[in-house]
Amino acid sequence: MNSDTEILLAGLAFPESPRWRENRLWFTDQHARRVLTVTLDGQMECQLETEDLPGGLGWLPDGTLLLVAMTERKVYRLTEQGLILHADLSSLAPFHCNDMVVAANGRAYVGNFGYDLHGGESPVATCLVLVEPDGHCSITASGLIFPNGSVITSDGSTLIVAETFASRLTTFTIGEDGSLHTPRLWADLNNLPVSAFDEGSSPASSRSFRKKGPRCLSSGIPRSDRILFIVSAKSFQLTV
Protein backbone atom coordinates (compact mmCIF):
# COMPACT_ATOMS: atom_id res chain seq x y z
CA MET A 1 0.00 0.00 0.00
CA ASN A 2 1.33 3.46 -0.93
CA SER A 3 1.62 5.45 2.30
CA ASP A 4 2.40 8.80 0.65
CA THR A 5 0.07 11.61 1.67
CA GLU A 6 -0.62 15.12 0.45
CA ILE A 7 -2.53 18.08 1.84
CA LEU A 8 -5.92 18.34 0.17
CA LEU A 9 -7.30 21.42 1.92
CA ALA A 10 -5.95 23.77 4.60
CA GLY A 11 -7.15 26.77 6.59
CA LEU A 12 -10.09 24.99 8.20
CA ALA A 13 -11.52 25.88 11.61
CA PHE A 14 -12.42 22.41 12.91
CA PRO A 15 -13.23 19.79 10.25
CA GLU A 16 -15.40 16.88 11.37
CA SER A 17 -17.86 14.20 10.19
CA PRO A 18 -16.40 13.20 6.79
CA ARG A 19 -18.73 11.51 4.32
CA TRP A 20 -17.81 10.40 0.81
CA ARG A 21 -20.71 10.87 -1.62
CA GLU A 22 -20.97 11.36 -5.38
CA ASN A 23 -17.21 11.74 -5.91
CA ARG A 24 -16.86 14.44 -3.25
CA LEU A 25 -15.92 14.54 0.40
CA TRP A 26 -18.64 16.16 2.50
CA PHE A 27 -17.73 17.38 5.97
CA THR A 28 -18.55 20.02 8.55
CA ASP A 29 -16.13 22.82 9.34
CA GLN A 30 -17.59 22.86 12.80
CA HIS A 31 -16.44 26.09 14.43
CA ALA A 32 -16.81 27.98 11.16
CA ARG A 33 -20.43 26.69 11.12
CA ARG A 34 -20.29 25.48 7.55
CA VAL A 35 -20.98 22.31 5.59
CA LEU A 36 -18.33 21.93 2.90
CA THR A 37 -17.48 19.63 0.03
CA VAL A 38 -14.14 19.07 -1.64
CA THR A 39 -13.12 17.02 -4.65
CA LEU A 40 -9.91 15.03 -4.81
CA ASP A 41 -8.34 17.79 -6.89
CA GLY A 42 -8.95 20.27 -4.04
CA GLN A 43 -12.03 22.09 -5.37
CA MET A 44 -13.94 23.23 -2.27
CA GLU A 45 -17.56 24.42 -2.17
CA CYS A 46 -19.63 25.69 0.77
CA GLN A 47 -22.95 23.85 0.69
CA LEU A 48 -24.53 25.38 3.78
CA GLU A 49 -23.93 27.86 6.60
CA THR A 50 -25.53 27.10 9.97
CA GLU A 51 -26.48 29.00 13.12
CA ASP A 52 -25.57 26.15 15.49
CA LEU A 53 -22.41 24.06 15.48
CA PRO A 54 -22.92 21.48 12.71
CA GLY A 55 -22.27 17.86 13.61
CA GLY A 56 -22.91 14.64 11.75
CA LEU A 57 -24.11 14.37 8.14
CA GLY A 58 -26.16 11.77 6.32
CA TRP A 59 -28.81 11.27 3.65
CA LEU A 60 -32.33 9.88 3.55
CA PRO A 61 -33.10 7.36 0.77
CA ASP A 62 -34.48 10.16 -1.44
CA GLY A 63 -31.18 12.06 -1.19
CA THR A 64 -32.31 14.62 1.40
CA LEU A 65 -29.40 15.79 3.55
CA LEU A 66 -29.68 15.33 7.32
CA LEU A 67 -27.57 17.46 9.66
CA VAL A 68 -27.01 17.41 13.42
CA ALA A 69 -27.29 20.73 15.30
CA MET A 70 -24.96 19.98 18.17
CA THR A 71 -25.93 22.31 21.02
CA GLU A 72 -29.61 22.26 20.10
CA ARG A 73 -29.47 18.44 20.16
CA LYS A 74 -31.62 18.25 17.06
CA VAL A 75 -31.45 16.78 13.57
CA TYR A 76 -32.52 18.89 10.61
CA ARG A 77 -33.21 18.01 7.00
CA LEU A 78 -32.28 20.32 4.15
CA THR A 79 -35.16 21.29 1.84
CA GLU A 80 -35.65 23.92 -0.82
CA GLN A 81 -37.02 26.13 1.96
CA GLY A 82 -33.92 25.62 4.11
CA LEU A 83 -33.34 23.54 7.23
CA ILE A 84 -36.48 21.90 8.64
CA LEU A 85 -36.64 20.09 11.99
CA HIS A 86 -36.44 16.33 11.50
CA ALA A 87 -35.98 15.10 15.09
CA ASP A 88 -35.60 16.58 18.58
CA LEU A 89 -33.15 14.60 20.72
CA SER A 90 -32.97 17.05 23.64
CA SER A 91 -34.89 14.78 26.02
CA LEU A 92 -32.62 11.79 25.25
CA ALA A 93 -29.09 13.15 24.75
CA PRO A 94 -27.74 14.49 28.07
CA PHE A 95 -25.33 16.95 26.41
CA HIS A 96 -24.27 18.16 22.95
CA CYS A 97 -24.87 15.78 20.05
CA ASN A 98 -21.99 15.08 17.68
CA ASP A 99 -21.64 12.60 14.83
CA MET A 100 -24.36 10.66 13.02
CA VAL A 101 -24.50 7.80 10.55
CA VAL A 102 -27.56 7.16 8.38
CA ALA A 103 -28.43 3.68 7.12
CA ALA A 104 -29.60 3.02 3.57
CA ASN A 105 -33.18 2.74 4.85
CA GLY A 106 -33.05 6.23 6.40
CA ARG A 107 -32.57 5.24 10.04
CA ALA A 108 -30.04 7.52 11.72
CA TYR A 109 -27.82 6.85 14.72
CA VAL A 110 -26.68 9.92 16.64
CA GLY A 111 -23.98 10.17 19.31
CA ASN A 112 -23.49 12.76 22.03
CA PHE A 113 -20.89 14.00 24.51
CA GLY A 114 -22.73 12.71 27.58
CA TYR A 115 -21.20 15.41 29.78
CA ASP A 116 -19.83 18.96 29.74
CA LEU A 117 -16.45 18.29 28.14
CA HIS A 118 -15.39 21.93 27.84
CA GLY A 119 -16.65 22.73 31.34
CA GLY A 120 -14.16 20.29 32.83
CA GLU A 121 -16.51 17.49 33.88
CA SER A 122 -15.18 13.94 33.99
CA PRO A 123 -16.28 11.55 31.23
CA VAL A 124 -19.45 9.58 31.86
CA ALA A 125 -21.13 6.89 29.81
CA THR A 126 -23.87 7.94 27.45
CA CYS A 127 -26.07 6.62 24.66
CA LEU A 128 -26.66 6.37 20.94
CA VAL A 129 -30.04 7.64 19.77
CA LEU A 130 -31.92 5.96 16.94
CA VAL A 131 -33.87 8.37 14.73
CA GLU A 132 -36.46 6.73 12.50
CA PRO A 133 -37.10 8.12 9.00
CA ASP A 134 -40.27 9.79 10.32
CA GLY A 135 -38.28 11.55 13.09
CA HIS A 136 -39.30 9.33 16.02
CA CYS A 137 -36.39 8.96 18.49
CA SER A 138 -35.35 6.34 21.02
CA ILE A 139 -32.23 5.31 22.90
CA THR A 140 -30.82 2.21 21.21
CA ALA A 141 -27.47 1.70 23.00
CA SER A 142 -25.97 2.90 26.27
CA GLY A 143 -22.76 2.65 28.30
CA LEU A 144 -20.64 4.37 25.62
CA ILE A 145 -17.81 6.82 26.36
CA PHE A 146 -18.13 9.83 24.03
CA PRO A 147 -19.53 8.01 20.98
CA ASN A 148 -18.38 10.20 18.10
CA GLY A 149 -17.93 8.57 14.73
CA SER A 150 -19.92 5.63 13.40
CA VAL A 151 -19.99 3.45 10.30
CA ILE A 152 -22.48 0.88 9.04
CA THR A 153 -21.05 -2.06 7.12
CA SER A 154 -21.99 -2.42 3.47
CA ASP A 155 -24.43 -5.27 4.14
CA GLY A 156 -26.30 -3.10 6.66
CA SER A 157 -25.96 -5.65 9.45
CA THR A 158 -23.40 -4.03 11.74
CA LEU A 159 -22.70 -0.61 13.25
CA ILE A 160 -19.23 0.30 14.49
CA VAL A 161 -18.86 3.31 16.77
CA ALA A 162 -15.71 5.10 17.95
CA GLU A 163 -15.67 5.68 21.71
CA THR A 164 -13.25 8.60 21.70
CA PHE A 165 -12.14 8.73 25.33
CA ALA A 166 -12.19 4.97 25.75
CA SER A 167 -9.82 4.68 22.76
CA ARG A 168 -11.76 1.83 21.20
CA LEU A 169 -14.15 0.91 18.42
CA THR A 170 -17.24 -0.98 19.51
CA THR A 171 -19.50 -2.95 17.20
CA PHE A 172 -23.21 -3.74 17.41
CA THR A 173 -25.51 -6.00 15.46
CA ILE A 174 -28.38 -4.05 13.85
CA GLY A 175 -31.76 -5.69 14.35
CA GLU A 176 -34.53 -5.74 11.78
CA ASP A 177 -36.25 -2.95 13.72
CA GLY A 178 -33.07 -0.85 13.66
CA SER A 179 -32.20 -1.49 17.30
CA LEU A 180 -28.59 -2.19 18.30
CA HIS A 181 -27.67 -5.28 20.28
CA THR A 182 -24.78 -7.64 21.09
CA PRO A 183 -22.03 -5.04 21.72
CA ARG A 184 -18.46 -6.26 21.40
CA LEU A 185 -14.98 -4.82 20.99
CA TRP A 186 -13.94 -4.28 17.37
CA ALA A 187 -10.55 -2.61 17.94
CA ASP A 188 -8.45 -1.35 20.82
CA LEU A 189 -6.81 1.78 19.42
CA ASN A 190 -4.43 2.58 22.26
CA ASN A 191 -5.12 6.31 21.90
CA LEU A 192 -4.86 6.28 18.10
CA PRO A 193 -8.31 7.24 16.74
CA VAL A 194 -8.84 6.18 13.11
CA SER A 195 -11.04 7.25 10.23
CA ALA A 196 -11.61 5.07 7.19
CA PHE A 197 -14.80 5.51 5.28
CA ASP A 198 -17.02 4.17 2.53
CA GLU A 199 -19.64 5.98 0.46
CA GLY A 200 -21.74 8.05 2.82
CA SER A 201 -20.33 6.95 6.17
CA SER A 202 -17.23 7.15 8.31
CA PRO A 203 -15.93 6.50 11.79
CA ALA A 204 -14.66 10.04 12.31
CA SER A 205 -12.02 11.59 14.48
CA SER A 206 -10.33 14.97 14.54
CA ARG A 207 -7.00 13.58 15.67
CA SER A 208 -4.11 12.48 13.48
CA PHE A 209 -4.03 8.87 12.30
CA ARG A 210 -0.59 7.69 11.34
CA LYS A 211 -0.60 3.98 12.12
CA LYS A 212 -1.86 1.33 9.71
CA GLY A 213 -2.15 -2.32 10.59
CA PRO A 214 -4.43 -5.26 11.31
CA ARG A 215 -5.08 -4.08 14.87
CA CYS A 216 -6.94 -1.06 13.49
CA LEU A 217 -8.74 -2.87 10.68
CA SER A 218 -11.15 -5.79 10.79
CA SER A 219 -13.71 -7.55 8.64
CA GLY A 220 -16.77 -5.63 7.49
CA ILE A 221 -14.99 -2.58 6.05
CA PRO A 222 -13.80 -3.02 2.44
CA ARG A 223 -10.05 -2.45 2.18
CA SER A 224 -9.90 -1.65 -1.52
CA ASP A 225 -10.54 1.84 -2.92
CA ARG A 226 -10.50 3.18 0.64
CA ILE A 227 -9.69 6.81 1.39
CA LEU A 228 -8.16 7.89 4.68
CA PHE A 229 -9.42 11.14 6.15
CA ILE A 230 -6.74 12.62 8.35
CA VAL A 231 -7.06 15.81 10.35
CA SER A 232 -4.15 17.30 12.20
CA ALA A 233 -5.23 18.67 15.56
CA LYS A 234 -2.50 21.32 15.26
CA SER A 235 -2.93 22.62 11.72
CA PHE A 236 -6.44 21.47 10.74
CA GLN A 237 -5.66 20.10 7.31
CA LEU A 238 -7.36 17.44 5.24
CA THR A 239 -4.88 14.84 4.06
CA VAL A 240 -5.40 11.98 1.63
PDB file of C-alpha atoms in Angstrom:
ATOM      1  CA  MET A   1       0.000   0.000   0.000  1.00  0.00           C
ATOM      2  CA  ASN A   2       1.326   3.459  -0.927  1.00  0.00           C
ATOM      3  CA  SER A   3       1.621   5.452   2.298  1.00  0.00           C
ATOM      4  CA  ASP A   4       2.404   8.801   0.649  1.00  0.00           C
ATOM      5  CA  THR A   5       0.067  11.611   1.672  1.00  0.00           C
ATOM      6  CA  GLU A   6      -0.623  15.120   0.451  1.00  0.00           C
ATOM      7  CA  ILE A   7      -2.534  18.078   1.837  1.00  0.00           C
ATOM      8  CA  LEU A   8      -5.921  18.340   0.173  1.00  0.00           C
ATOM      9  CA  LEU A   9      -7.299  21.423   1.921  1.00  0.00           C
ATOM     10  CA  ALA A  10      -5.945  23.773   4.598  1.00  0.00           C
ATOM     11  CA  GLY A  11      -7.153  26.771   6.588  1.00  0.00           C
ATOM     12  CA  LEU A  12     -10.089  24.985   8.202  1.00  0.00           C
ATOM     13  CA  ALA A  13     -11.515  25.879  11.608  1.00  0.00           C
ATOM     14  CA  PHE A  14     -12.424  22.405  12.915  1.00  0.00           C
ATOM     15  CA  PRO A  15     -13.229  19.792  10.253  1.00  0.00           C
ATOM     16  CA  GLU A  16     -15.402  16.879  11.373  1.00  0.00           C
ATOM     17  CA  SER A  17     -17.857  14.196  10.189  1.00  0.00           C
ATOM     18  CA  PRO A  18     -16.401  13.202   6.793  1.00  0.00           C
ATOM     19  CA  ARG A  19     -18.726  11.510   4.320  1.00  0.00           C
ATOM     20  CA  TRP A  20     -17.813  10.395   0.810  1.00  0.00           C
ATOM     21  CA  ARG A  21     -20.708  10.871  -1.619  1.00  0.00           C
ATOM     22  CA  GLU A  22     -20.968  11.359  -5.375  1.00  0.00           C
ATOM     23  CA  ASN A  23     -17.213  11.743  -5.908  1.00  0.00           C
ATOM     24  CA  ARG A  24     -16.864  14.435  -3.253  1.00  0.00           C
ATOM     25  CA  LEU A  25     -15.919  14.539   0.403  1.00  0.00           C
ATOM     26  CA  TRP A  26     -18.637  16.159   2.497  1.00  0.00           C
ATOM     27  CA  PHE A  27     -17.732  17.381   5.974  1.00  0.00           C
ATOM     28  CA  THR A  28     -18.550  20.023   8.547  1.00  0.00           C
ATOM     29  CA  ASP A  29     -16.133  22.817   9.342  1.00  0.00           C
ATOM     30  CA  GLN A  30     -17.588  22.864  12.802  1.00  0.00           C
ATOM     31  CA  HIS A  31     -16.436  26.087  14.427  1.00  0.00           C
ATOM     32  CA  ALA A  32     -16.814  27.983  11.160  1.00  0.00           C
ATOM     33  CA  ARG A  33     -20.433  26.689  11.116  1.00  0.00           C
ATOM     34  CA  ARG A  34     -20.285  25.479   7.546  1.00  0.00           C
ATOM     35  CA  VAL A  35     -20.981  22.306   5.590  1.00  0.00           C
ATOM     36  CA  LEU A  36     -18.332  21.935   2.896  1.00  0.00           C
ATOM     37  CA  THR A  37     -17.478  19.630   0.027  1.00  0.00           C
ATOM     38  CA  VAL A  38     -14.139  19.072  -1.640  1.00  0.00           C
ATOM     39  CA  THR A  39     -13.117  17.016  -4.648  1.00  0.00           C
ATOM     40  CA  LEU A  40      -9.914  15.026  -4.810  1.00  0.00           C
ATOM     41  CA  ASP A  41      -8.341  17.785  -6.893  1.00  0.00           C
ATOM     42  CA  GLY A  42      -8.951  20.270  -4.045  1.00  0.00           C
ATOM     43  CA  GLN A  43     -12.032  22.091  -5.375  1.00  0.00           C
ATOM     44  CA  MET A  44     -13.941  23.226  -2.270  1.00  0.00           C
ATOM     45  CA  GLU A  45     -17.557  24.424  -2.171  1.00  0.00           C
ATOM     46  CA  CYS A  46     -19.627  25.689   0.767  1.00  0.00           C
ATOM     47  CA  GLN A  47     -22.954  23.848   0.689  1.00  0.00           C
ATOM     48  CA  LEU A  48     -24.530  25.379   3.783  1.00  0.00           C
ATOM     49  CA  GLU A  49     -23.934  27.859   6.598  1.00  0.00           C
ATOM     50  CA  THR A  50     -25.531  27.105   9.968  1.00  0.00           C
ATOM     51  CA  GLU A  51     -26.483  29.001  13.116  1.00  0.00           C
ATOM     52  CA  ASP A  52     -25.572  26.153  15.487  1.00  0.00           C
ATOM     53  CA  LEU A  53     -22.406  24.060  15.475  1.00  0.00           C
ATOM     54  CA  PRO A  54     -22.921  21.484  12.711  1.00  0.00           C
ATOM     55  CA  GLY A  55     -22.266  17.864  13.610  1.00  0.00           C
ATOM     56  CA  GLY A  56     -22.913  14.638  11.746  1.00  0.00           C
ATOM     57  CA  LEU A  57     -24.113  14.375   8.141  1.00  0.00           C
ATOM     58  CA  GLY A  58     -26.163  11.766   6.321  1.00  0.00           C
ATOM     59  CA  TRP A  59     -28.813  11.273   3.655  1.00  0.00           C
ATOM     60  CA  LEU A  60     -32.333   9.879   3.547  1.00  0.00           C
ATOM     61  CA  PRO A  61     -33.097   7.360   0.775  1.00  0.00           C
ATOM     62  CA  ASP A  62     -34.479  10.156  -1.437  1.00  0.00           C
ATOM     63  CA  GLY A  63     -31.182  12.055  -1.186  1.00  0.00           C
ATOM     64  CA  THR A  64     -32.306  14.623   1.405  1.00  0.00           C
ATOM     65  CA  LEU A  65     -29.404  15.794   3.548  1.00  0.00           C
ATOM     66  CA  LEU A  66     -29.681  15.326   7.322  1.00  0.00           C
ATOM     67  CA  LEU A  67     -27.574  17.463   9.659  1.00  0.00           C
ATOM     68  CA  VAL A  68     -27.006  17.414  13.418  1.00  0.00           C
ATOM     69  CA  ALA A  69     -27.289  20.730  15.301  1.00  0.00           C
ATOM     70  CA  MET A  70     -24.957  19.982  18.174  1.00  0.00           C
ATOM     71  CA  THR A  71     -25.926  22.311  21.023  1.00  0.00           C
ATOM     72  CA  GLU A  72     -29.611  22.257  20.102  1.00  0.00           C
ATOM     73  CA  ARG A  73     -29.465  18.438  20.157  1.00  0.00           C
ATOM     74  CA  LYS A  74     -31.624  18.253  17.063  1.00  0.00           C
ATOM     75  CA  VAL A  75     -31.446  16.781  13.568  1.00  0.00           C
ATOM     76  CA  TYR A  76     -32.521  18.891  10.613  1.00  0.00           C
ATOM     77  CA  ARG A  77     -33.206  18.006   7.000  1.00  0.00           C
ATOM     78  CA  LEU A  78     -32.281  20.318   4.154  1.00  0.00           C
ATOM     79  CA  THR A  79     -35.156  21.287   1.845  1.00  0.00           C
ATOM     80  CA  GLU A  80     -35.652  23.915  -0.824  1.00  0.00           C
ATOM     81  CA  GLN A  81     -37.025  26.127   1.965  1.00  0.00           C
ATOM     82  CA  GLY A  82     -33.918  25.622   4.110  1.00  0.00           C
ATOM     83  CA  LEU A  83     -33.338  23.539   7.230  1.00  0.00           C
ATOM     84  CA  ILE A  84     -36.483  21.901   8.637  1.00  0.00           C
ATOM     85  CA  LEU A  85     -36.639  20.094  11.994  1.00  0.00           C
ATOM     86  CA  HIS A  86     -36.436  16.329  11.497  1.00  0.00           C
ATOM     87  CA  ALA A  87     -35.978  15.102  15.090  1.00  0.00           C
ATOM     88  CA  ASP A  88     -35.600  16.582  18.576  1.00  0.00           C
ATOM     89  CA  LEU A  89     -33.145  14.595  20.724  1.00  0.00           C
ATOM     90  CA  SER A  90     -32.965  17.045  23.637  1.00  0.00           C
ATOM     91  CA  SER A  91     -34.894  14.777  26.015  1.00  0.00           C
ATOM     92  CA  LEU A  92     -32.620  11.793  25.254  1.00  0.00           C
ATOM     93  CA  ALA A  93     -29.091  13.151  24.751  1.00  0.00           C
ATOM     94  CA  PRO A  94     -27.738  14.489  28.070  1.00  0.00           C
ATOM     95  CA  PHE A  95     -25.327  16.954  26.409  1.00  0.00           C
ATOM     96  CA  HIS A  96     -24.273  18.157  22.952  1.00  0.00           C
ATOM     97  CA  CYS A  97     -24.865  15.781  20.052  1.00  0.00           C
ATOM     98  CA  ASN A  98     -21.989  15.077  17.682  1.00  0.00           C
ATOM     99  CA  ASP A  99     -21.638  12.599  14.833  1.00  0.00           C
ATOM    100  CA  MET A 100     -24.362  10.663  13.023  1.00  0.00           C
ATOM    101  CA  VAL A 101     -24.502   7.800  10.553  1.00  0.00           C
ATOM    102  CA  VAL A 102     -27.564   7.156   8.378  1.00  0.00           C
ATOM    103  CA  ALA A 103     -28.426   3.677   7.118  1.00  0.00           C
ATOM    104  CA  ALA A 104     -29.602   3.017   3.570  1.00  0.00           C
ATOM    105  CA  ASN A 105     -33.177   2.744   4.855  1.00  0.00           C
ATOM    106  CA  GLY A 106     -33.049   6.229   6.399  1.00  0.00           C
ATOM    107  CA  ARG A 107     -32.567   5.236  10.041  1.00  0.00           C
ATOM    108  CA  ALA A 108     -30.038   7.525  11.719  1.00  0.00           C
ATOM    109  CA  TYR A 109     -27.823   6.849  14.721  1.00  0.00           C
ATOM    110  CA  VAL A 110     -26.677   9.924  16.642  1.00  0.00           C
ATOM    111  CA  GLY A 111     -23.984  10.173  19.309  1.00  0.00           C
ATOM    112  CA  ASN A 112     -23.491  12.757  22.034  1.00  0.00           C
ATOM    113  CA  PHE A 113     -20.889  13.996  24.505  1.00  0.00           C
ATOM    114  CA  GLY A 114     -22.727  12.711  27.578  1.00  0.00           C
ATOM    115  CA  TYR A 115     -21.201  15.408  29.779  1.00  0.00           C
ATOM    116  CA  ASP A 116     -19.827  18.956  29.737  1.00  0.00           C
ATOM    117  CA  LEU A 117     -16.446  18.294  28.141  1.00  0.00           C
ATOM    118  CA  HIS A 118     -15.392  21.929  27.844  1.00  0.00           C
ATOM    119  CA  GLY A 119     -16.655  22.725  31.340  1.00  0.00           C
ATOM    120  CA  GLY A 120     -14.161  20.290  32.827  1.00  0.00           C
ATOM    121  CA  GLU A 121     -16.505  17.494  33.883  1.00  0.00           C
ATOM    122  CA  SER A 122     -15.183  13.942  33.988  1.00  0.00           C
ATOM    123  CA  PRO A 123     -16.281  11.553  31.231  1.00  0.00           C
ATOM    124  CA  VAL A 124     -19.446   9.581  31.859  1.00  0.00           C
ATOM    125  CA  ALA A 125     -21.126   6.893  29.812  1.00  0.00           C
ATOM    126  CA  THR A 126     -23.866   7.942  27.448  1.00  0.00           C
ATOM    127  CA  CYS A 127     -26.075   6.616  24.656  1.00  0.00           C
ATOM    128  CA  LEU A 128     -26.665   6.366  20.936  1.00  0.00           C
ATOM    129  CA  VAL A 129     -30.039   7.637  19.772  1.00  0.00           C
ATOM    130  CA  LEU A 130     -31.922   5.956  16.938  1.00  0.00           C
ATOM    131  CA  VAL A 131     -33.873   8.368  14.730  1.00  0.00           C
ATOM    132  CA  GLU A 132     -36.465   6.729  12.502  1.00  0.00           C
ATOM    133  CA  PRO A 133     -37.097   8.121   8.996  1.00  0.00           C
ATOM    134  CA  ASP A 134     -40.268   9.788  10.323  1.00  0.00           C
ATOM    135  CA  GLY A 135     -38.285  11.551  13.090  1.00  0.00           C
ATOM    136  CA  HIS A 136     -39.297   9.332  16.016  1.00  0.00           C
ATOM    137  CA  CYS A 137     -36.392   8.963  18.486  1.00  0.00           C
ATOM    138  CA  SER A 138     -35.350   6.345  21.022  1.00  0.00           C
ATOM    139  CA  ILE A 139     -32.229   5.305  22.900  1.00  0.00           C
ATOM    140  CA  THR A 140     -30.817   2.215  21.213  1.00  0.00           C
ATOM    141  CA  ALA A 141     -27.466   1.703  23.002  1.00  0.00           C
ATOM    142  CA  SER A 142     -25.967   2.902  26.266  1.00  0.00           C
ATOM    143  CA  GLY A 143     -22.763   2.647  28.296  1.00  0.00           C
ATOM    144  CA  LEU A 144     -20.644   4.370  25.619  1.00  0.00           C
ATOM    145  CA  ILE A 145     -17.810   6.816  26.360  1.00  0.00           C
ATOM    146  CA  PHE A 146     -18.134   9.826  24.034  1.00  0.00           C
ATOM    147  CA  PRO A 147     -19.529   8.013  20.981  1.00  0.00           C
ATOM    148  CA  ASN A 148     -18.378  10.199  18.095  1.00  0.00           C
ATOM    149  CA  GLY A 149     -17.932   8.573  14.727  1.00  0.00           C
ATOM    150  CA  SER A 150     -19.918   5.625  13.397  1.00  0.00           C
ATOM    151  CA  VAL A 151     -19.991   3.454  10.297  1.00  0.00           C
ATOM    152  CA  ILE A 152     -22.478   0.879   9.042  1.00  0.00           C
ATOM    153  CA  THR A 153     -21.051  -2.057   7.118  1.00  0.00           C
ATOM    154  CA  SER A 154     -21.987  -2.419   3.471  1.00  0.00           C
ATOM    155  CA  ASP A 155     -24.425  -5.265   4.137  1.00  0.00           C
ATOM    156  CA  GLY A 156     -26.299  -3.100   6.657  1.00  0.00           C
ATOM    157  CA  SER A 157     -25.963  -5.649   9.447  1.00  0.00           C
ATOM    158  CA  THR A 158     -23.400  -4.033  11.744  1.00  0.00           C
ATOM    159  CA  LEU A 159     -22.699  -0.613  13.249  1.00  0.00           C
ATOM    160  CA  ILE A 160     -19.231   0.299  14.489  1.00  0.00           C
ATOM    161  CA  VAL A 161     -18.861   3.312  16.766  1.00  0.00           C
ATOM    162  CA  ALA A 162     -15.714   5.100  17.951  1.00  0.00           C
ATOM    163  CA  GLU A 163     -15.673   5.685  21.708  1.00  0.00           C
ATOM    164  CA  THR A 164     -13.246   8.597  21.698  1.00  0.00           C
ATOM    165  CA  PHE A 165     -12.145   8.729  25.329  1.00  0.00           C
ATOM    166  CA  ALA A 166     -12.195   4.973  25.751  1.00  0.00           C
ATOM    167  CA  SER A 167      -9.824   4.675  22.756  1.00  0.00           C
ATOM    168  CA  ARG A 168     -11.757   1.827  21.203  1.00  0.00           C
ATOM    169  CA  LEU A 169     -14.146   0.906  18.420  1.00  0.00           C
ATOM    170  CA  THR A 170     -17.241  -0.982  19.514  1.00  0.00           C
ATOM    171  CA  THR A 171     -19.499  -2.951  17.202  1.00  0.00           C
ATOM    172  CA  PHE A 172     -23.214  -3.742  17.414  1.00  0.00           C
ATOM    173  CA  THR A 173     -25.507  -6.004  15.459  1.00  0.00           C
ATOM    174  CA  ILE A 174     -28.377  -4.052  13.852  1.00  0.00           C
ATOM    175  CA  GLY A 175     -31.765  -5.692  14.351  1.00  0.00           C
ATOM    176  CA  GLU A 176     -34.532  -5.741  11.775  1.00  0.00           C
ATOM    177  CA  ASP A 177     -36.253  -2.951  13.722  1.00  0.00           C
ATOM    178  CA  GLY A 178     -33.073  -0.854  13.663  1.00  0.00           C
ATOM    179  CA  SER A 179     -32.199  -1.490  17.297  1.00  0.00           C
ATOM    180  CA  LEU A 180     -28.590  -2.194  18.298  1.00  0.00           C
ATOM    181  CA  HIS A 181     -27.666  -5.280  20.278  1.00  0.00           C
ATOM    182  CA  THR A 182     -24.782  -7.642  21.091  1.00  0.00           C
ATOM    183  CA  PRO A 183     -22.029  -5.037  21.718  1.00  0.00           C
ATOM    184  CA  ARG A 184     -18.461  -6.265  21.398  1.00  0.00           C
ATOM    185  CA  LEU A 185     -14.976  -4.821  20.990  1.00  0.00           C
ATOM    186  CA  TRP A 186     -13.942  -4.280  17.372  1.00  0.00           C
ATOM    187  CA  ALA A 187     -10.553  -2.613  17.937  1.00  0.00           C
ATOM    188  CA  ASP A 188      -8.452  -1.349  20.818  1.00  0.00           C
ATOM    189  CA  LEU A 189      -6.812   1.782  19.416  1.00  0.00           C
ATOM    190  CA  ASN A 190      -4.429   2.576  22.258  1.00  0.00           C
ATOM    191  CA  ASN A 191      -5.116   6.311  21.896  1.00  0.00           C
ATOM    192  CA  LEU A 192      -4.856   6.282  18.095  1.00  0.00           C
ATOM    193  CA  PRO A 193      -8.310   7.242  16.741  1.00  0.00           C
ATOM    194  CA  VAL A 194      -8.844   6.182  13.113  1.00  0.00           C
ATOM    195  CA  SER A 195     -11.039   7.253  10.232  1.00  0.00           C
ATOM    196  CA  ALA A 196     -11.610   5.067   7.186  1.00  0.00           C
ATOM    197  CA  PHE A 197     -14.804   5.513   5.278  1.00  0.00           C
ATOM    198  CA  ASP A 198     -17.016   4.173   2.525  1.00  0.00           C
ATOM    199  CA  GLU A 199     -19.641   5.976   0.459  1.00  0.00           C
ATOM    200  CA  GLY A 200     -21.744   8.054   2.819  1.00  0.00           C
ATOM    201  CA  SER A 201     -20.331   6.950   6.166  1.00  0.00           C
ATOM    202  CA  SER A 202     -17.234   7.153   8.307  1.00  0.00           C
ATOM    203  CA  PRO A 203     -15.930   6.502  11.785  1.00  0.00           C
ATOM    204  CA  ALA A 204     -14.663  10.036  12.306  1.00  0.00           C
ATOM    205  CA  SER A 205     -12.022  11.589  14.475  1.00  0.00           C
ATOM    206  CA  SER A 206     -10.325  14.971  14.541  1.00  0.00           C
ATOM    207  CA  ARG A 207      -6.996  13.581  15.673  1.00  0.00           C
ATOM    208  CA  SER A 208      -4.114  12.475  13.481  1.00  0.00           C
ATOM    209  CA  PHE A 209      -4.035   8.868  12.299  1.00  0.00           C
ATOM    210  CA  ARG A 210      -0.586   7.690  11.340  1.00  0.00           C
ATOM    211  CA  LYS A 211      -0.601   3.985  12.118  1.00  0.00           C
ATOM    212  CA  LYS A 212      -1.863   1.334   9.708  1.00  0.00           C
ATOM    213  CA  GLY A 213      -2.147  -2.323  10.587  1.00  0.00           C
ATOM    214  CA  PRO A 214      -4.428  -5.257  11.309  1.00  0.00           C
ATOM    215  CA  ARG A 215      -5.076  -4.079  14.872  1.00  0.00           C
ATOM    216  CA  CYS A 216      -6.943  -1.059  13.493  1.00  0.00           C
ATOM    217  CA  LEU A 217      -8.745  -2.866  10.684  1.00  0.00           C
ATOM    218  CA  SER A 218     -11.150  -5.787  10.787  1.00  0.00           C
ATOM    219  CA  SER A 219     -13.713  -7.550   8.635  1.00  0.00           C
ATOM    220  CA  GLY A 220     -16.771  -5.632   7.494  1.00  0.00           C
ATOM    221  CA  ILE A 221     -14.993  -2.575   6.050  1.00  0.00           C
ATOM    222  CA  PRO A 222     -13.804  -3.017   2.443  1.00  0.00           C
ATOM    223  CA  ARG A 223     -10.047  -2.450   2.177  1.00  0.00           C
ATOM    224  CA  SER A 224      -9.903  -1.645  -1.523  1.00  0.00           C
ATOM    225  CA  ASP A 225     -10.544   1.837  -2.923  1.00  0.00           C
ATOM    226  CA  ARG A 226     -10.497   3.177   0.645  1.00  0.00           C
ATOM    227  CA  ILE A 227      -9.688   6.807   1.390  1.00  0.00           C
ATOM    228  CA  LEU A 228      -8.157   7.887   4.676  1.00  0.00           C
ATOM    229  CA  PHE A 229      -9.424  11.136   6.152  1.00  0.00           C
ATOM    230  CA  ILE A 230      -6.737  12.616   8.347  1.00  0.00           C
ATOM    231  CA  VAL A 231      -7.062  15.806  10.346  1.00  0.00           C
ATOM    232  CA  SER A 232      -4.146  17.297  12.201  1.00  0.00           C
ATOM    233  CA  ALA A 233      -5.228  18.674  15.565  1.00  0.00           C
ATOM    234  CA  LYS A 234      -2.503  21.321  15.261  1.00  0.00           C
ATOM    235  CA  SER A 235      -2.931  22.617  11.720  1.00  0.00           C
ATOM    236  CA  PHE A 236      -6.439  21.470  10.738  1.00  0.00           C
ATOM    237  CA  GLN A 237      -5.657  20.105   7.312  1.00  0.00           C
ATOM    238  CA  LEU A 238      -7.358  17.444   5.240  1.00  0.00           C
ATOM    239  CA  THR A 239      -4.881  14.842   4.063  1.00  0.00           C
ATOM    240  CA  VAL A 240      -5.400  11.982   1.625  1.00  0.00           C
TER     241      VAL A 240
END
